[in-house]
Coordinates of C-alpha atoms in Angstrom, one line a residue:
Chain Z
M28 CA 116.2 43.9 59.9
V29 CA 119.6 43.6 58.1
E30 CA 120.5 40.3 56.4
C31 CA 123.5 39.7 54.1
R32 CA 123.7 36.5 52.3
S33 CA 127.0 35.3 50.8
V34 CA 128.0 38.9 49.9
T35 CA 131.3 39.2 47.9
K36 CA 133.0 42.2 46.5
T37 CA 136.2 42.5 44.5
Y38 CA 138.0 45.8 43.6
H39 CA 140.3 45.9 40.6
S40 CA 143.0 48.6 40.3
G41 CA 146.5 49.2 39.1
R42 CA 147.8 47.5 42.3
G43 CA 145.9 44.3 41.4
T44 CA 142.8 42.7 42.5
L45 CA 141.5 43.0 46.0
Q46 CA 138.8 40.6 47.2
A47 CA 137.3 43.0 50.0
L48 CA 134.3 40.7 51.0
R49 CA 134.4 37.0 50.6
G50 CA 130.9 35.5 51.1
I51 CA 129.9 37.4 54.0
S52 CA 126.5 36.2 55.6
L53 CA 125.0 37.8 58.8
A54 CA 121.8 39.0 60.3
I55 CA 121.2 41.9 62.7
A56 CA 117.9 41.9 64.5
P57 CA 115.7 45.1 64.5
G58 CA 116.6 47.5 67.3
T59 CA 120.0 45.9 67.7
A60 CA 123.3 48.0 68.2
A61 CA 125.9 46.0 66.4
A62 CA 129.6 46.8 66.1
I63 CA 132.0 45.4 63.4
A64 CA 135.7 45.4 64.4
G65 CA 138.5 44.7 62.0
K66 CA 141.8 45.9 60.8
S67 CA 142.3 48.6 58.2
G68 CA 141.6 47.1 54.8
S69 CA 139.6 44.1 56.3
G70 CA 136.4 45.2 54.4
K71 CA 134.4 47.0 57.2
T72 CA 133.6 50.1 55.0
T73 CA 132.8 48.0 51.9
L74 CA 130.4 45.9 54.1
L75 CA 128.8 48.9 55.4
N76 CA 128.5 50.5 52.0
C77 CA 126.9 47.3 50.6
M78 CA 124.6 47.2 53.6
G79 CA 123.6 50.9 53.0
G80 CA 123.0 50.6 49.2
L81 CA 126.0 53.0 48.6
D82 CA 127.8 50.2 46.7
W83 CA 126.9 47.0 45.0
P84 CA 128.1 43.5 45.9
D85 CA 129.3 41.4 43.1
S86 CA 127.3 38.6 44.2
G87 CA 125.1 37.8 47.1
Q88 CA 122.1 39.8 48.6
V89 CA 121.6 42.4 51.2
F90 CA 118.1 42.7 52.7
V91 CA 117.2 45.6 54.8
N92 CA 113.5 45.3 56.2
G93 CA 113.0 42.5 53.8
I94 CA 113.9 44.5 50.7
D95 CA 116.7 43.5 48.6
L96 CA 118.4 46.8 48.2
H97 CA 120.2 46.0 45.1
T98 CA 117.2 45.2 43.1
L99 CA 115.8 48.6 43.5
P100 CA 116.0 51.1 40.7
Q101 CA 118.3 54.2 41.3
R102 CA 115.5 56.5 42.3
G103 CA 113.7 53.9 44.4
L104 CA 116.9 53.3 46.2
S105 CA 117.5 57.1 46.8
L106 CA 113.9 57.4 48.2
F107 CA 114.5 54.4 50.4
L108 CA 117.8 55.9 51.7
R109 CA 116.2 59.3 52.4
R110 CA 113.3 57.7 54.3
D111 CA 114.7 54.7 56.1
M112 CA 118.6 55.0 56.3
G113 CA 120.9 57.3 58.2
F114 CA 124.9 57.4 57.7
V115 CA 127.7 58.8 59.8
F116 CA 131.0 58.7 58.1
Q117 CA 134.5 58.8 59.4
F118 CA 135.1 62.3 58.4
G119 CA 133.7 65.2 56.2
N120 CA 130.3 64.5 57.3
L121 CA 128.7 68.0 57.1
L122 CA 127.7 70.1 54.2
S123 CA 130.2 72.8 54.5
Y124 CA 128.0 75.6 53.2
L125 CA 125.2 74.8 55.5
T126 CA 124.9 75.7 59.2
V127 CA 124.6 73.1 61.8
F128 CA 120.8 73.7 62.0
E129 CA 120.4 73.3 58.2
N130 CA 122.6 70.2 58.2
I131 CA 120.4 68.5 60.7
A132 CA 117.2 69.8 59.0
F133 CA 118.5 68.7 55.6
P134 CA 117.1 65.1 55.8
L135 CA 113.8 66.5 57.3
K136 CA 113.4 68.8 54.3
L137 CA 114.1 65.9 52.0
N138 CA 111.3 63.9 53.6
N139 CA 108.9 66.9 53.4
I140 CA 108.6 67.3 57.1
P141 CA 106.4 70.3 57.8
K142 CA 108.3 73.5 58.9
L143 CA 107.1 73.6 62.5
E144 CA 107.8 70.0 63.1
L145 CA 111.2 70.3 61.3
E146 CA 112.1 73.3 63.7
R147 CA 111.0 71.5 66.8
R148 CA 112.8 68.3 66.0
T149 CA 116.0 70.1 64.9
Q150 CA 116.1 72.2 68.0
E151 CA 115.4 69.2 70.2
L152 CA 118.3 67.2 68.7
L153 CA 120.5 70.2 69.0
E154 CA 119.8 70.3 72.7
R155 CA 120.2 66.5 72.9
I156 CA 123.7 66.7 71.4
G157 CA 124.7 69.6 73.8
L158 CA 124.8 72.2 70.8
A159 CA 121.8 74.1 71.6
G160 CA 123.5 77.4 70.8
A161 CA 125.5 76.3 67.8
G162 CA 122.6 76.2 65.2
P163 CA 123.9 79.1 63.2
A164 CA 127.6 77.8 63.1
L165 CA 129.2 76.5 60.1
A166 CA 131.1 73.1 60.0
H167 CA 134.5 74.8 60.2
E168 CA 133.6 76.6 63.4
L169 CA 133.1 73.2 65.1
S170 CA 135.5 70.8 66.8
G171 CA 135.9 67.3 65.6
G172 CA 133.8 65.9 68.2
E173 CA 131.1 68.5 67.6
V174 CA 131.1 67.7 63.9
Q175 CA 130.5 64.1 64.6
R176 CA 127.7 64.8 67.2
V177 CA 126.0 66.9 64.5
A178 CA 126.4 64.1 62.0
V179 CA 124.8 61.7 64.4
A180 CA 121.9 64.1 65.0
R181 CA 121.5 64.6 61.2
A182 CA 121.7 60.8 60.6
L183 CA 118.8 60.2 63.2
A184 CA 116.7 63.4 62.5
H185 CA 114.3 61.7 60.1
R186 CA 114.0 58.7 62.5
P187 CA 115.4 56.1 60.1
K188 CA 115.0 52.3 60.5
L189 CA 118.7 51.7 60.0
L190 CA 121.9 53.7 61.0
L191 CA 125.1 52.9 59.7
A192 CA 128.2 54.5 61.0
D193 CA 131.6 53.9 59.5
E194 CA 134.4 54.4 62.1
P195 CA 132.6 57.6 63.5
T196 CA 135.2 57.8 66.3
A197 CA 138.3 57.3 64.2
S198 CA 139.1 61.0 64.3
L199 CA 138.4 61.5 67.9
D200 CA 140.2 60.7 71.2
S201 CA 139.1 57.8 73.0
A202 CA 136.9 59.5 75.7
T203 CA 135.2 61.7 73.1
G204 CA 134.7 58.7 70.9
T205 CA 133.1 56.6 73.5
S206 CA 130.7 59.5 74.7
L207 CA 129.7 60.0 71.0
V208 CA 128.8 56.4 70.6
R209 CA 127.0 56.4 73.8
L210 CA 124.9 59.3 72.5
M211 CA 124.3 57.7 69.2
F212 CA 123.1 54.5 70.8
E213 CA 121.0 56.3 73.2
L214 CA 119.4 58.4 70.6
G215 CA 119.0 55.5 68.2
R216 CA 117.4 53.2 70.9
E217 CA 114.9 55.9 71.7
S218 CA 113.6 55.7 68.2
G219 CA 113.9 51.9 67.9
C220 CA 116.6 52.3 65.2
T221 CA 118.8 49.4 64.2
M222 CA 122.5 50.6 64.3
V223 CA 125.6 49.2 62.8
L224 CA 128.9 50.8 63.3
S225 CA 132.5 49.9 62.5
T226 CA 135.3 50.7 65.0
H227 CA 138.8 49.8 66.0
D228 CA 138.2 50.9 69.6
S229 CA 137.4 48.1 72.0
E230 CA 135.6 50.4 74.6
V231 CA 133.3 51.2 71.7
M232 CA 132.8 47.5 70.9
D233 CA 131.8 46.8 74.5
L234 CA 128.8 49.3 74.2
A235 CA 127.2 47.2 71.3
D236 CA 124.7 44.6 71.8
Q237 CA 126.2 42.4 68.9
R238 CA 129.8 42.3 68.2
L239 CA 131.3 41.1 64.8
H240 CA 134.8 40.8 63.7
I241 CA 135.9 40.9 60.0
R242 CA 139.2 39.7 58.7
D243 CA 140.3 39.6 55.1
G244 CA 136.8 40.0 53.9
M245 CA 135.4 37.1 56.1
L246 CA 133.3 37.6 59.1
Q247 CA 134.1 36.0 62.5
E248 CA 131.7 36.1 65.5
H249 CA 133.5 37.9 68.4
P250 CA 134.7 35.2 70.8
G251 CA 133.5 37.0 73.8
Q252 CA 130.0 37.7 72.5
Chain P
M11 CA 110.4 64.1 45.3
L12 CA 110.1 67.6 46.7
K13 CA 107.1 69.5 45.4
S14 CA 109.0 72.8 45.5
Q15 CA 112.0 73.9 43.6
G16 CA 112.6 76.5 46.3
F17 CA 114.5 74.2 48.6
W18 CA 117.0 73.4 45.9
L19 CA 117.3 76.9 44.7
K20 CA 118.0 78.0 48.4
T21 CA 120.4 75.2 48.7
A22 CA 122.2 76.4 45.4
G23 CA 122.2 79.9 46.6
L24 CA 123.7 79.0 50.0
F25 CA 126.3 76.9 48.3
L26 CA 127.5 79.9 46.2
L27 CA 127.2 82.4 48.9
R28 CA 129.0 80.5 51.6
S29 CA 131.7 79.1 49.1
G30 CA 133.0 82.7 49.2
R31 CA 136.3 83.0 47.5
S32 CA 135.8 80.0 45.1
T33 CA 132.5 81.7 43.9
A34 CA 134.2 85.0 43.6
A35 CA 137.1 83.7 41.6
L36 CA 134.8 81.9 39.3
S37 CA 132.4 84.7 39.0
L38 CA 135.3 87.1 38.2
M39 CA 136.2 85.1 35.1
V40 CA 132.6 85.2 33.9
V41 CA 132.1 89.0 34.8
S42 CA 135.3 89.9 32.9
A43 CA 134.5 87.9 29.9
V44 CA 130.9 89.1 29.7
A45 CA 132.0 92.8 30.3
M46 CA 134.7 92.5 27.6
L47 CA 132.4 90.9 25.1
V48 CA 129.6 93.5 25.7
F49 CA 132.2 96.3 25.1
L50 CA 133.7 94.5 22.1
S51 CA 130.2 94.0 20.7
A52 CA 129.1 97.7 21.3
L53 CA 132.4 98.7 19.7
D54 CA 131.7 96.6 16.6
V55 CA 128.3 98.3 16.2
G56 CA 130.1 101.7 16.7
V57 CA 132.6 101.1 13.9
N58 CA 129.8 100.1 11.5
D59 CA 127.7 103.2 12.6
T60 CA 130.8 105.4 12.0
M61 CA 131.3 103.9 8.5
I62 CA 127.7 104.2 7.5
R63 CA 127.6 107.9 9.1
S64 CA 130.7 108.8 7.2
S65 CA 129.8 107.2 3.9
T66 CA 126.3 108.5 3.8
G67 CA 126.9 111.8 5.7
L68 CA 129.6 113.1 3.4
F69 CA 127.6 113.6 0.4
A70 CA 125.2 110.7 -0.8
G71 CA 122.7 110.6 2.2
H72 CA 121.0 107.4 3.3
I73 CA 118.7 107.5 0.3
S74 CA 119.4 109.0 -3.0
A75 CA 117.3 109.5 -6.2
A76 CA 118.2 111.0 -9.6
G77 CA 116.0 112.5 -12.3
L78 CA 113.4 114.1 -10.1
P79 CA 111.2 116.7 -11.8
A80 CA 111.7 120.4 -10.9
T81 CA 108.1 120.6 -9.8
L82 CA 108.7 118.2 -6.9
A83 CA 109.6 120.3 -4.0
P84 CA 112.3 118.9 -1.5
G85 CA 109.9 119.5 1.3
V86 CA 107.7 116.7 0.1
L87 CA 110.4 114.2 0.9
A88 CA 110.7 115.4 4.5
V89 CA 108.7 112.8 6.0
T90 CA 109.0 111.5 9.6
G91 CA 112.4 110.3 10.2
V92 CA 114.1 112.4 7.7
K93 CA 116.7 114.8 9.1
G94 CA 117.0 116.8 5.8
V95 CA 116.8 116.8 2.0
A96 CA 119.6 118.2 -0.2
R97 CA 118.5 119.2 -3.7
R98 CA 121.1 119.1 -6.3
V99 CA 120.6 120.1 -9.8
P100 CA 123.3 118.6 -12.1
A101 CA 124.5 120.1 -15.4
A102 CA 127.3 118.5 -17.6
G103 CA 129.5 120.8 -19.3
M104 CA 133.0 122.1 -19.8
L105 CA 134.8 124.3 -17.2
S106 CA 137.8 126.3 -18.7
G107 CA 140.2 128.9 -17.4
N108 CA 143.8 129.9 -17.8
G109 CA 143.8 128.2 -21.2
Q110 CA 142.9 124.7 -19.7
F111 CA 139.8 122.8 -20.1
S112 CA 138.0 120.1 -18.0
S113 CA 134.7 118.3 -18.5
V114 CA 132.6 118.5 -15.1
V115 CA 129.2 118.1 -13.7
L116 CA 128.2 121.3 -12.2
F117 CA 125.7 120.9 -9.3
G118 CA 123.4 123.6 -8.2
I119 CA 122.9 123.3 -4.6
D120 CA 121.3 125.0 -1.7
P121 CA 124.3 125.8 0.5
E122 CA 122.1 126.1 3.7
A123 CA 120.6 122.7 3.1
E124 CA 124.1 121.2 2.5
R125 CA 125.3 122.7 5.7
S126 CA 122.6 121.1 7.8
T127 CA 122.9 117.7 6.2
S128 CA 126.0 116.7 4.4
A129 CA 129.7 117.1 5.4
F130 CA 131.7 117.5 2.1
W131 CA 131.8 121.3 2.7
K132 CA 133.8 120.7 5.9
K133 CA 136.7 119.4 3.6
T134 CA 137.4 122.9 2.4
L135 CA 141.2 123.4 1.8
A136 CA 141.2 127.0 0.6
G137 CA 138.6 130.0 0.5
S138 CA 135.2 129.1 1.9
F139 CA 132.1 127.0 1.1
L140 CA 129.4 128.7 -0.8
S141 CA 127.0 131.0 1.0
P142 CA 123.3 131.3 0.1
G143 CA 122.8 133.4 -2.9
S144 CA 126.5 133.2 -3.8
R145 CA 127.5 133.6 -7.4
G146 CA 130.8 131.7 -6.8
L147 CA 132.1 128.2 -7.5
Y148 CA 133.3 125.4 -5.2
I149 CA 135.6 123.0 -6.8
S150 CA 137.9 120.1 -5.9
R151 CA 141.6 120.5 -5.6
Q152 CA 142.2 118.1 -8.5
L153 CA 140.0 120.3 -10.7
A154 CA 141.7 123.4 -9.3
D155 CA 145.1 121.8 -10.3
A156 CA 143.9 120.8 -13.7
L157 CA 142.6 124.3 -14.4
R158 CA 145.5 126.0 -12.6
A159 CA 142.9 127.8 -10.7
S160 CA 143.0 129.1 -7.1
T161 CA 140.4 131.0 -4.9
G162 CA 139.5 134.3 -6.7
S163 CA 140.2 132.8 -10.3
V164 CA 137.6 133.3 -12.8
L165 CA 136.4 130.0 -14.5
S166 CA 134.0 129.7 -17.5
F167 CA 131.3 127.1 -17.6
S168 CA 129.5 126.1 -20.9
A169 CA 127.1 123.3 -21.6
G170 CA 125.4 122.1 -24.9
G171 CA 122.1 123.7 -24.2
M172 CA 123.5 127.1 -23.2
A173 CA 123.8 130.0 -25.7
H174 CA 126.7 131.6 -23.7
A175 CA 129.3 130.5 -21.3
K176 CA 128.9 131.6 -17.7
N177 CA 131.7 133.0 -15.7
F178 CA 132.2 132.0 -11.9
T179 CA 134.7 133.0 -9.4
V180 CA 136.4 130.3 -7.4
E181 CA 135.2 130.8 -3.8
G182 CA 136.5 127.7 -2.3
I183 CA 138.6 124.4 -2.9
Y184 CA 138.0 121.2 -1.2
E185 CA 139.3 117.8 -1.1
T186 CA 137.5 114.7 0.3
G187 CA 140.0 112.1 -0.6
I188 CA 137.3 110.1 -2.4
D189 CA 137.9 109.9 -6.1
P190 CA 134.3 110.2 -7.4
L191 CA 133.8 113.4 -5.4
D192 CA 137.3 114.8 -6.2
R193 CA 137.2 114.3 -9.9
G194 CA 135.0 116.3 -12.4
I195 CA 132.6 117.9 -9.9
A196 CA 132.0 121.5 -9.2
F197 CA 129.4 123.2 -7.1
C198 CA 127.5 126.4 -7.3
S199 CA 124.4 127.9 -5.6
L200 CA 121.1 127.1 -7.1
A201 CA 120.7 130.8 -7.7
A202 CA 123.7 131.0 -9.8
H203 CA 123.1 127.7 -11.7
P204 CA 122.8 128.1 -15.6
E205 CA 120.0 125.4 -15.8
P206 CA 118.2 125.4 -12.5
Q207 CA 114.8 123.9 -13.9
Q208 CA 116.7 120.7 -14.9
P209 CA 115.7 117.4 -13.2
W210 CA 117.3 117.1 -9.8
T211 CA 118.9 114.6 -7.6
A212 CA 118.0 114.2 -4.0
A213 CA 120.2 113.2 -1.1
V214 CA 117.9 112.3 1.8
F215 CA 119.5 112.2 5.3
L216 CA 117.8 110.3 8.1
H217 CA 118.0 110.6 11.8
D218 CA 119.9 107.9 13.8
G219 CA 118.2 104.6 13.9
V220 CA 115.7 105.2 11.1
D221 CA 115.6 102.4 8.6
P222 CA 115.8 103.7 5.0
A223 CA 113.6 101.0 3.8
D224 CA 110.7 102.3 5.8
V225 CA 111.1 105.9 4.4
I226 CA 111.6 104.5 0.8
A227 CA 108.3 102.3 1.2
R228 CA 106.6 105.7 2.2
Y229 CA 108.0 107.4 -0.9
R230 CA 106.9 104.6 -3.2
S231 CA 103.4 104.6 -1.8
A232 CA 103.0 108.4 -2.0
L233 CA 105.1 109.5 -5.1
A234 CA 105.0 108.7 -8.8
E235 CA 108.8 108.8 -8.7
G236 CA 109.0 106.5 -5.7
E237 CA 110.9 103.8 -7.7
A238 CA 113.8 106.3 -8.3
F239 CA 114.7 106.3 -4.6
K240 CA 117.3 103.7 -3.5
S241 CA 118.9 103.2 -0.1
W242 CA 122.7 103.5 0.6
S243 CA 122.9 99.6 0.9
E244 CA 121.8 99.4 -2.8
L245 CA 124.0 102.2 -3.9
M246 CA 127.0 101.2 -1.8
P247 CA 127.1 97.4 -2.0
D248 CA 130.9 97.6 -1.0
L249 CA 129.8 99.2 2.3
R250 CA 127.1 96.7 2.8
Q251 CA 129.6 94.0 2.3
L252 CA 132.1 95.6 4.6
I253 CA 129.7 95.9 7.4
D254 CA 128.5 92.4 7.0
L255 CA 132.0 91.2 7.0
N256 CA 132.7 93.2 10.2
Y257 CA 129.7 91.6 11.9
F258 CA 130.8 88.2 10.7
S259 CA 134.4 88.7 11.8
M260 CA 133.5 90.1 15.1
S261 CA 131.0 87.4 15.8
L262 CA 133.8 85.0 15.1
V263 CA 136.2 86.8 17.4
M264 CA 133.6 86.8 20.1
V265 CA 133.0 83.0 19.8
L266 CA 136.9 82.4 19.7
V267 CA 137.5 84.8 22.6
F268 CA 134.7 83.1 24.8
G269 CA 135.9 79.7 23.5
V270 CA 139.3 80.5 25.0
V271 CA 137.8 82.0 28.1
S272 CA 135.5 79.1 28.5
L273 CA 138.3 76.7 28.7
G274 CA 139.4 78.5 31.7
I275 CA 135.9 78.7 33.1
A276 CA 135.6 75.0 32.3
C277 CA 138.6 74.0 34.3
A278 CA 137.5 76.2 37.1
F279 CA 134.0 74.6 37.1
V280 CA 135.4 71.1 37.2
I281 CA 137.7 72.2 40.1
F282 CA 134.9 74.0 41.8
I283 CA 132.5 71.0 41.7
M284 CA 135.2 68.4 42.3
K285 CA 136.4 70.3 45.4
H286 CA 132.9 69.7 46.8
V287 CA 132.6 66.2 45.5
R288 CA 132.5 64.5 48.8
E289 CA 129.6 66.7 49.9
Y290 CA 127.7 65.5 46.9
G291 CA 128.5 61.9 47.9
I292 CA 127.2 62.7 51.4
M293 CA 124.1 64.1 49.7
K294 CA 123.6 61.1 47.7
A295 CA 123.9 58.8 50.7
M296 CA 121.0 60.9 52.3
G297 CA 118.9 60.0 49.4
V298 CA 119.2 62.8 47.0
T299 CA 118.2 61.4 43.6
P300 CA 120.5 61.8 40.6
A301 CA 118.0 64.1 39.0
E302 CA 117.9 66.3 42.1
M303 CA 121.7 66.4 42.1
M304 CA 121.8 67.4 38.4
R305 CA 119.2 70.0 39.2
L306 CA 121.1 71.4 42.0
I307 CA 124.4 71.6 40.1
V308 CA 122.7 73.3 37.1
M309 CA 121.0 75.7 39.5
E310 CA 124.3 76.5 41.2
I311 CA 125.8 77.2 37.7
M312 CA 122.9 79.2 36.6
L313 CA 122.7 81.3 39.6
M314 CA 126.3 82.1 39.6
N315 CA 126.1 82.8 35.8
C316 CA 123.1 85.1 36.2
A317 CA 124.7 87.1 39.0
A318 CA 128.1 87.3 37.2
S319 CA 126.6 88.0 33.8
L320 CA 124.5 90.9 35.4
A321 CA 127.7 92.3 36.9
G322 CA 129.5 91.8 33.6
I323 CA 126.8 93.6 31.6
A324 CA 126.9 96.5 34.2
C325 CA 130.6 96.8 33.9
G326 CA 130.4 96.6 30.0
V327 CA 127.6 99.1 29.9
T328 CA 129.6 101.4 32.2
A329 CA 132.6 101.1 29.8
V330 CA 130.6 101.8 26.9
L331 CA 128.9 105.0 28.5
L332 CA 132.4 106.2 29.9
V333 CA 133.9 106.0 26.3
G334 CA 130.8 107.5 24.8
S335 CA 130.8 110.4 27.4
T336 CA 134.6 111.0 26.9
G337 CA 134.5 111.6 23.2
G338 CA 134.7 108.2 21.9
I339 CA 137.8 106.3 20.5
D340 CA 139.6 108.5 18.1
L341 CA 140.9 106.1 15.3
T342 CA 141.6 109.0 12.9
A343 CA 145.4 108.1 12.7
F344 CA 144.3 104.8 11.2
T345 CA 141.4 105.9 9.2
S346 CA 142.4 109.3 7.6
Y347 CA 142.9 107.7 4.2
N348 CA 140.0 105.3 4.4
R349 CA 137.0 106.6 2.4
Y350 CA 134.7 104.8 4.8
F351 CA 135.8 107.1 7.6
A352 CA 136.0 110.2 5.4
V353 CA 133.8 112.3 7.8
S354 CA 135.2 111.0 11.2
G355 CA 137.5 108.4 12.6
V356 CA 136.0 108.6 16.0
I357 CA 134.2 105.4 17.2
Y358 CA 131.3 105.6 19.7
P359 CA 130.5 102.1 20.9
R360 CA 126.8 101.5 20.8
L361 CA 124.7 99.0 22.8
T362 CA 122.1 96.9 20.9
P363 CA 119.9 94.1 22.2
F364 CA 122.3 91.8 20.6
S365 CA 125.5 93.2 22.2
L366 CA 123.7 93.0 25.6
C367 CA 122.2 89.4 25.4
S368 CA 124.6 87.5 23.3
P369 CA 127.6 87.6 25.8
P370 CA 125.6 86.4 28.8
A371 CA 124.0 83.7 26.6
L372 CA 127.3 82.6 25.5
A373 CA 128.6 82.5 29.0
L374 CA 125.6 80.4 30.2
A375 CA 126.0 78.0 27.2
F376 CA 129.6 77.5 27.7
S377 CA 129.3 77.3 31.6
L378 CA 126.6 74.7 31.3
A379 CA 128.5 72.7 28.8
A380 CA 131.6 72.9 31.0
A381 CA 129.6 71.7 34.1
L382 CA 128.0 68.9 32.3
W383 CA 130.8 66.3 32.9
P384 CA 131.1 66.8 36.6
A385 CA 127.4 66.9 36.9
V386 CA 126.9 63.7 35.1
L387 CA 129.9 62.2 37.0
V388 CA 128.3 63.2 40.4
A389 CA 124.7 62.0 39.4
R390 CA 125.7 58.6 37.8
K391 CA 128.4 57.5 40.1
K392 CA 127.7 55.3 43.1
A393 CA 127.8 57.2 46.5
A394 CA 130.6 55.1 47.7
D395 CA 132.7 55.9 44.5
I396 CA 132.1 59.5 45.1
L397 CA 133.0 59.4 48.7
R398 CA 136.3 57.7 47.7
L399 CA 136.9 60.4 45.3
G400 CA 136.7 62.9 48.0

């Protein structure tokens, strides 16, 4: 499902050159829930961005469902993202000017899902994330945990093949974070979605089927896997 | 690709509505700029109107013709759009009194027609303007001074073709402040004129908004003397130039004013869009294409501009109507010695399609230009880079 081959990525800035990814190769099977752990600055976000087509590696290839993402033209990549990908970010996930309902329905609208089906699916997701009555609320009216649950619902609403979550629990307390990831994995597994998340939290790591460690831009299989 | 633009339009609308204070602050800039320019533009038109009204209304009319035969009745010239026609019969001669002499052109006029069309009779300094059938004389102050005459003085007029001089009593003395009208001209009623059957000159006064060229075209097609009729812009090229200059300088001021205002708007737009840059990154990660992103930003700006421009036009129109209904802007203190404002120095702003349409068009053009950079930045940058910016 997801395959990285010798992916490298270097950033140049006023502070010098930072080699974020140093020839990473990995494979994640379809339907797997994978977790990537690593210290801050180890390259987790860069790896997820490259896997999701949000950033381009300097060298190497990333295949999702057999497609080399970085050979797609910009428009083709956008259409691929809207159809087959879902993202959850660490913070600032929701579009502030849309309600909870509109946020979850946004990818469905992008994918031209008919209105009745869109409303049914969005309402069902709202119930599944325990926010059935929060549809008309705006993002600033929600707690941090609720925002992340809505982000998970939105990322999975259009039933993508791959869900990428970049430290989705970073701004949450441990218990809330763990329950969020449980919810995410539960919803993702129901639709056969492959999931990759990055985290610092060992409890969250334990929930994953496949655990990976990244250090200084290089991948290490978790010893306990 | 979505088939309907409706989704993006709705998203843009929600963005503006729910961005509350940011939208209001940005809109306020556009509203005030458009309102100010609508008013300025209407004021510019009003200044020109006043100059034309003063220059033509005092004496000359919008259309003039000389050498018309006595057989041509003034009523023939009263076609649609004509407010009134003043018939004036000139006779060049010598005016004398108190041992003084002065060469003059004595105009035989219809006092009633003059009262309903021209305004020079309002410039009476002493005595009164001529009444219908009057046997008196109406002269300028310069002439009165030269002949040491005052109201009640008897002056004698003689011309080459006259066997005897004709005596007139000075009924009124005027001063327009315009040299050609104050020097060497005297008026008497047609009934008292020594040579009433001489060729006459016509001053044709039009209703507001009537184009002199249209009336002249009708005269030329209907009258043998049609070629004699000339519009004020042909007879007063200085006024024509002044009006053109006024339009040009006001247009320049408008562009400069909006240029300065647009700098503020541009900065605000950049801040407005950059404030939400992370959200554009999120949308990009959800698969919104660069073209859709550009379309969304352009729609946001156009929607905001349309609403703000409509509000700005409403404010500008209200200001114009308010000034119009409260007696205009009296600039007499600044215009009393200016011949282009000889009749009145009161300015009434007037709205025209140009004054209503150009400010919002300028606002939209400057706003779109201002939004171009952030729109291109958001559309072209990789989602990861945008997310890092936010």
